[in-house]
Short mmCIF file of C-alpha atoms in Angstrom, two decimals:
data_model
loop_
_atom_site.label_atom_id
_atom_site.label_comp_id
_atom_site.label_asym_id
_atom_site.label_seq_id
_atom_site.Cartn_x
_atom_site.Cartn_y
_atom_site.Cartn_z
CA MET A 1 161.42 127.71 201.26
CA THR A 2 163.37 124.46 200.91
CA SER A 3 166.27 124.03 198.48
CA ALA A 4 166.95 120.77 196.68
CA SER A 5 170.00 118.80 197.82
CA ALA A 6 172.83 118.13 195.39
CA GLY A 7 171.85 115.60 192.72
CA ALA A 8 168.20 115.50 193.81
CA PRO A 9 165.33 116.53 191.53
CA ALA A 10 164.57 120.23 191.84
CA VAL A 11 160.84 119.83 191.31
CA ALA A 12 158.23 117.08 191.44
CA ILE A 13 155.52 117.54 188.82
CA VAL A 14 152.31 115.72 189.70
CA VAL A 15 149.58 115.25 187.10
CA VAL A 16 146.10 113.93 187.92
CA THR A 17 144.36 111.98 185.16
CA HIS A 18 140.81 110.68 184.75
CA ASN A 19 139.99 109.05 181.42
CA SER A 20 142.48 111.44 179.84
CA SER A 21 145.24 109.17 178.56
CA HIS A 22 144.84 110.80 175.12
CA ALA A 23 146.37 113.98 176.56
CA ILE A 24 149.31 112.46 178.42
CA ASP A 25 151.78 112.43 175.52
CA GLY A 26 151.62 116.20 175.23
CA TRP A 27 152.09 116.60 178.97
CA LEU A 28 155.06 114.23 178.91
CA ALA A 29 156.68 115.93 175.92
CA ALA A 30 156.52 119.32 177.65
CA ALA A 31 157.85 117.91 180.92
CA GLU A 32 160.69 116.08 179.19
CA ALA A 33 161.69 119.25 177.34
CA LEU A 34 161.74 121.10 180.65
CA ALA A 35 163.84 118.34 182.23
CA ALA A 36 166.71 119.24 179.89
CA THR A 37 167.39 122.29 182.07
CA CYS A 38 165.72 121.37 185.37
CA PRO A 39 166.00 118.02 187.19
CA LEU A 40 162.43 116.76 187.53
CA GLU A 41 160.58 113.99 189.32
CA LEU A 42 157.47 113.10 187.31
CA CYS A 43 154.46 111.46 188.92
CA VAL A 44 151.16 110.44 187.31
CA VAL A 45 148.17 109.86 189.59
CA ASP A 46 145.17 108.26 187.95
CA SER A 47 141.85 108.91 189.65
CA GLY A 48 139.36 106.24 188.65
CA SER A 49 139.89 105.90 184.91
CA ASP A 50 138.13 103.11 183.04
CA PRO A 51 140.25 99.92 182.77
CA ASP A 52 141.05 100.46 179.08
CA GLU A 53 142.03 104.06 179.75
CA LEU A 54 144.27 103.05 182.63
CA ALA A 55 145.96 100.37 180.52
CA HIS A 56 146.55 102.91 177.75
CA LEU A 57 147.97 105.33 180.30
CA ARG A 58 150.36 102.72 181.70
CA GLU A 59 151.57 101.92 178.21
CA HIS A 60 152.37 105.57 177.48
CA VAL A 61 154.08 106.53 180.75
CA GLU A 62 156.03 103.35 181.50
CA GLY A 63 159.72 104.16 181.75
CA ARG A 64 159.08 107.89 181.35
CA VAL A 65 157.91 108.82 184.86
CA ALA A 66 159.21 108.10 188.34
CA SER A 67 155.87 106.80 189.59
CA LEU A 68 152.34 105.96 188.52
CA VAL A 69 149.73 105.82 191.27
CA ALA A 70 146.33 104.27 190.43
CA LEU A 71 143.41 105.19 192.68
CA PRO A 72 139.61 105.02 192.60
CA ASN A 73 137.94 108.28 191.58
CA VAL A 74 138.83 110.28 194.69
CA GLY A 75 138.84 113.77 193.17
CA PHE A 76 141.60 116.18 192.26
CA GLY A 77 142.67 117.20 195.76
CA ARG A 78 143.04 113.72 197.22
CA ALA A 79 144.83 112.55 194.08
CA CYS A 80 147.27 115.46 194.42
CA ASN A 81 147.92 114.47 198.04
CA ALA A 82 148.75 110.94 196.88
CA GLY A 83 151.15 112.37 194.30
CA ALA A 84 152.87 114.45 196.95
CA GLU A 85 153.30 111.35 199.11
CA ALA A 86 154.76 109.40 196.18
CA THR A 87 157.43 112.03 195.44
CA SER A 88 160.31 113.55 197.38
CA ALA A 89 161.48 116.73 195.61
CA ALA A 90 161.54 119.89 197.73
CA ALA A 91 159.10 121.71 195.44
CA ILE A 92 155.87 120.34 193.96
CA ILE A 93 153.88 121.47 190.94
CA PHE A 94 150.35 120.15 190.50
CA THR A 95 148.97 120.04 186.96
CA ASN A 96 146.24 118.72 184.69
CA PRO A 97 147.08 116.35 181.80
CA ASP A 98 146.20 119.01 179.23
CA THR A 99 148.53 121.52 180.89
CA ARG A 100 151.92 121.98 179.25
CA ILE A 101 154.55 123.71 181.36
CA VAL A 102 156.45 126.06 179.05
CA SER A 103 158.84 127.64 181.56
CA LEU A 104 159.64 127.96 185.25
CA PRO A 105 161.28 130.74 187.26
CA ALA A 106 165.06 130.42 187.20
CA ALA A 107 165.28 130.02 190.98
CA VAL A 108 162.89 127.06 190.86
CA SER A 109 164.83 125.42 188.02
CA ARG A 110 168.04 125.81 190.03
CA GLY A 111 166.49 123.91 192.92
CA GLU A 112 166.13 126.93 195.20
CA GLY A 113 162.52 126.09 195.97
CA VAL A 114 159.21 127.92 195.62
CA ASP A 115 158.29 131.08 197.49
CA GLY A 116 154.84 130.43 198.95
CA VAL A 117 151.99 129.21 196.76
CA MET A 118 152.84 130.16 193.20
CA GLY A 119 150.50 130.23 190.23
CA GLY A 120 151.41 130.87 186.64
CA PHE A 121 150.31 132.56 183.46
CA SER A 122 148.46 130.76 180.66
CA VAL A 123 149.27 131.40 177.01
CA GLU A 124 146.06 132.09 175.09
CA ALA A 125 145.37 131.29 171.43
CA ASP A 126 146.24 134.85 170.40
CA GLY A 127 149.59 134.68 172.20
CA SER A 128 148.54 136.83 175.14
CA ARG A 129 149.19 135.67 178.69
CA VAL A 130 146.58 135.70 181.42
CA PRO A 131 147.21 135.15 185.13
CA LEU A 132 145.88 132.02 186.78
CA GLY A 133 145.33 133.90 190.01
CA PHE A 134 141.90 135.02 191.21
CA ALA A 135 140.99 137.98 193.38
CA HIS A 136 138.12 136.68 195.48
CA LEU A 137 137.50 134.01 198.07
CA PRO A 138 133.85 133.34 199.07
CA THR A 139 134.01 135.66 202.07
CA LEU A 140 130.96 137.36 203.58
CA ARG A 141 131.66 140.64 201.77
CA TRP A 142 132.04 138.90 198.41
CA GLU A 143 128.87 136.84 198.82
CA ILE A 144 126.89 139.96 199.71
CA ARG A 145 128.05 141.55 196.46
CA ASN A 146 127.06 138.41 194.57
CA MET A 147 123.60 138.32 196.12
CA LEU A 148 122.98 142.02 195.52
CA PHE A 149 124.27 142.30 191.98
CA GLY A 150 124.08 138.73 190.67
CA ARG A 151 125.24 138.25 187.09
CA HIS A 152 126.73 141.75 187.00
CA VAL A 153 129.49 140.64 189.38
CA GLU A 154 132.49 138.93 187.81
CA VAL A 155 132.78 135.61 189.61
CA PHE A 156 136.28 134.67 188.50
CA HIS A 157 138.14 137.97 188.49
CA ARG A 158 141.67 137.20 187.32
CA THR A 159 144.50 139.17 188.84
CA ALA A 160 148.29 139.16 188.88
CA ASP A 161 148.36 141.45 191.91
CA ALA A 162 148.22 139.57 195.23
CA PRO A 163 145.61 136.94 194.24
CA ALA A 164 143.53 135.30 196.96
CA TRP A 165 143.93 131.91 195.30
CA VAL A 166 145.48 130.28 192.26
CA LEU A 167 144.26 127.50 190.02
CA GLY A 168 145.24 124.02 191.19
CA GLY A 169 145.91 122.85 187.64
CA ALA A 170 149.11 124.94 187.62
CA LEU A 171 150.04 125.38 191.26
CA ALA A 172 153.57 125.25 192.67
CA ILE A 173 154.37 125.04 196.37
CA ASP A 174 157.26 124.21 198.67
CA ARG A 175 156.83 120.74 200.16
CA GLY A 176 157.26 122.07 203.68
CA ASP A 177 154.51 124.64 203.12
CA PHE A 178 152.26 121.98 201.59
CA ASP A 179 152.72 119.74 204.61
CA ARG A 180 152.14 122.59 207.07
CA ALA A 181 148.87 123.45 205.33
CA GLY A 182 147.79 119.81 205.55
CA GLY A 183 147.67 119.37 201.77
CA PHE A 184 144.41 119.60 199.87
CA LEU A 185 141.35 119.03 202.05
CA ARG A 186 139.95 115.69 200.93
CA ARG A 187 136.29 116.73 201.38
CA LEU A 188 136.46 119.63 198.92
CA PHE A 189 135.90 119.56 195.17
CA LEU A 190 135.29 121.83 192.17
CA PHE A 191 138.04 124.42 192.78
CA PHE A 192 137.22 124.81 196.48
CA GLU A 193 140.20 122.58 197.26
CA ASP A 194 142.47 125.01 195.39
CA ALA A 195 141.03 128.03 197.19
CA ASP A 196 141.18 126.29 200.57
CA LEU A 197 144.86 125.38 200.25
CA CYS A 198 145.70 128.98 199.38
CA ALA A 199 143.53 130.32 202.21
CA VAL A 200 145.13 128.03 204.80
CA HIS A 201 148.62 128.91 203.54
CA ALA A 202 147.82 132.64 203.80
CA GLU A 203 146.36 132.19 207.30
CA LEU A 204 149.67 130.60 208.31
CA GLY A 205 151.48 133.72 207.12
CA GLY A 206 152.45 132.46 203.68
CA ARG A 207 152.43 134.26 200.36
CA VAL A 208 150.06 133.53 197.46
CA HIS A 209 151.17 134.96 194.12
CA VAL A 210 151.62 134.40 190.40
CA ASP A 211 154.99 134.55 188.68
CA PRO A 212 155.26 135.69 185.04
CA ALA A 213 158.15 133.25 184.53
CA PHE A 214 155.85 130.30 185.32
CA VAL A 215 154.16 129.87 181.96
CA VAL A 216 151.77 127.11 180.88
CA GLU A 217 149.59 126.21 177.94
CA HIS A 218 146.18 124.68 178.61
CA ASP A 219 144.19 123.41 175.64
CA GLY A 220 141.21 122.08 177.60
CA SER A 221 141.27 118.68 175.92
CA ALA A 222 141.09 116.85 179.25
CA SER A 223 138.72 119.14 181.12
CA SER A 224 135.99 117.45 183.14
CA ARG A 225 132.67 116.91 181.40
CA PRO A 226 129.31 117.06 183.20
CA ARG A 227 128.12 113.67 184.47
CA ARG A 228 124.45 112.78 184.69
CA ASP A 229 125.05 110.50 187.65
CA VAL A 230 126.66 113.25 189.76
CA ASP A 231 124.84 116.27 191.21
CA LEU A 232 127.59 118.83 190.64
CA ASP A 233 125.47 121.64 192.06
CA GLY A 234 125.05 119.62 195.24
CA VAL A 235 128.77 118.86 195.37
CA ALA A 236 129.57 122.55 194.91
CA ARG A 237 127.14 123.63 197.63
CA GLU A 238 128.50 121.08 200.09
CA SER A 239 132.07 122.16 199.34
CA GLY A 240 130.97 125.77 199.80
CA ARG A 241 129.47 125.01 203.21
CA ILE A 242 132.67 123.29 204.32
CA PHE A 243 134.78 126.16 203.02
CA VAL A 244 132.68 128.78 204.82
CA ALA A 245 132.76 126.77 208.06
CA ARG A 246 136.56 126.71 207.87
CA HIS A 247 137.20 130.30 206.84
CA GLY A 248 134.06 132.36 207.50
CA SER A 249 132.84 134.10 210.64
CA ARG A 250 129.99 132.84 212.81
CA TRP A 251 127.87 135.73 211.51
CA HIS A 252 128.38 134.70 207.89
CA ALA A 253 125.24 132.60 207.44
CA ALA A 254 123.03 134.87 209.56
CA VAL A 255 123.89 138.01 207.58
CA LEU A 256 123.35 136.24 204.26
CA TYR A 257 120.01 134.82 205.34
CA LEU A 258 118.84 138.26 206.46
CA LEU A 259 119.81 139.65 203.07
CA LEU A 260 117.96 136.74 201.48
CA LEU A 261 114.78 137.69 203.35
CA VAL A 262 114.84 141.44 202.77
CA TRP A 263 116.31 141.63 199.27
CA TYR A 264 116.93 138.50 197.25
CA VAL A 265 113.60 136.66 197.53
CA PRO A 266 111.38 139.80 197.31
CA ARG A 267 113.27 140.93 194.22
CA ARG A 268 112.97 137.51 192.56
CA VAL A 269 109.25 137.29 193.37
CA ALA A 270 108.62 140.79 191.98
CA LEU A 271 110.47 139.97 188.75
CA GLU A 272 108.54 136.72 188.38
CA LEU A 273 105.19 138.46 188.84
CA LEU A 274 106.19 141.17 186.36
CA ARG A 275 107.04 138.53 183.75
CA ARG A 276 103.65 136.90 184.21
CA VAL A 277 101.80 140.22 183.92
CA ARG A 278 103.64 140.93 180.68
CA GLY A 279 102.90 137.44 179.39
CA ARG A 280 106.53 136.48 179.17
CA ARG A 281 107.78 132.95 179.58
CA SER A 282 108.63 132.22 183.19
CA THR A 283 112.26 131.51 183.93
CA ASP A 284 111.71 130.52 187.57
CA SER A 285 108.59 129.30 189.31
CA LEU A 286 107.50 131.01 192.51
CA ARG A 287 107.84 127.64 194.21
CA VAL A 288 111.57 127.56 193.46
CA VAL A 289 112.00 131.14 194.63
CA VAL A 290 110.23 130.42 197.92
CA LEU A 291 112.37 127.31 198.42
CA CYS A 292 115.33 129.67 198.64
CA LEU A 293 113.98 130.61 202.08
CA LEU A 294 114.24 127.01 203.24
CA PHE A 295 117.50 126.19 201.47
CA PRO A 296 119.50 129.42 201.29
CA SER A 297 122.57 127.62 199.97
CA ILE A 298 120.73 127.46 196.62
CA VAL A 299 121.47 131.12 196.00
CA LYS A 300 124.99 131.23 197.37
CA ARG A 301 127.14 131.41 194.28
CA ARG A 302 130.41 131.43 196.20
CA LEU A 303 133.03 130.55 193.60
CA GLY A 304 130.45 130.30 190.84
CA VAL A 305 131.00 126.60 190.17
CA PRO A 306 130.14 124.20 188.66
CA ARG A 307 128.59 125.84 185.60
CA ALA A 308 130.79 125.21 182.57
CA ASP A 309 130.53 128.81 181.40
CA ARG A 310 132.05 129.90 184.69
CA ASP A 311 134.92 127.42 184.69
CA PRO A 312 138.04 129.50 185.52
CA ARG A 313 140.21 127.42 183.23
#
């Protein structure tokens, strides 16, 4: 854990934008209020906004942030890495433009650094606070549970007790720890980059936790919308394969494929035939079910992304 030197900003707050200039004023207002008690270094990284959006963003942040970095649409993780490179504070907090930081732990505000990877708590509409930490990584054991029990398994199980990973839209980390972990892996998207950073940090002996004094509000006004020109399912599956290759065992795929053969596909085929016998509308064709044998990644839910109804935010 690295402490800030005298007179230096205690924390760098990096926000990644993409066609979300409409949300930046709220983010800035919250950050500026926080700066009254905690020296901050503010950095905006734009990831491929339309020209009009980028111009609007520049107009709103000029003179109010330490740096504005404009990039093509490189994704959240790579944009965060660019923000880390553009800042110098000993601690870094990564956020979304519709995330408002309400409070930070006193030690962080005093420039004493961040202990490990730290997530926060989000204030809900009813005033309750929910942790932005999640219990499960896509390990072999977790994927077996998913394949056996399907929709009855909670994909994003929130926890405040020793989470496996925390949401990247409100993630604080010591700069030294971030550098040792290699930053966000540039090939990962759709929350896998968040989980990977936490997994690497833990493998290096670091701590992953949530702190009740790190409080944010997230209104969802700048959340990503589905794009017809992007195969999000394909992106998620590819990110999942990369994640498993980095953190899973060599038996991971073999065990899952065996389970696919003896349980998943027979069960799906039986249910499909039963629907047809009863004259019910088919939800899946047998062709799609059989294709699972050739492309087993189709049925690997892993983190449950990218379906909007399973978005952990």
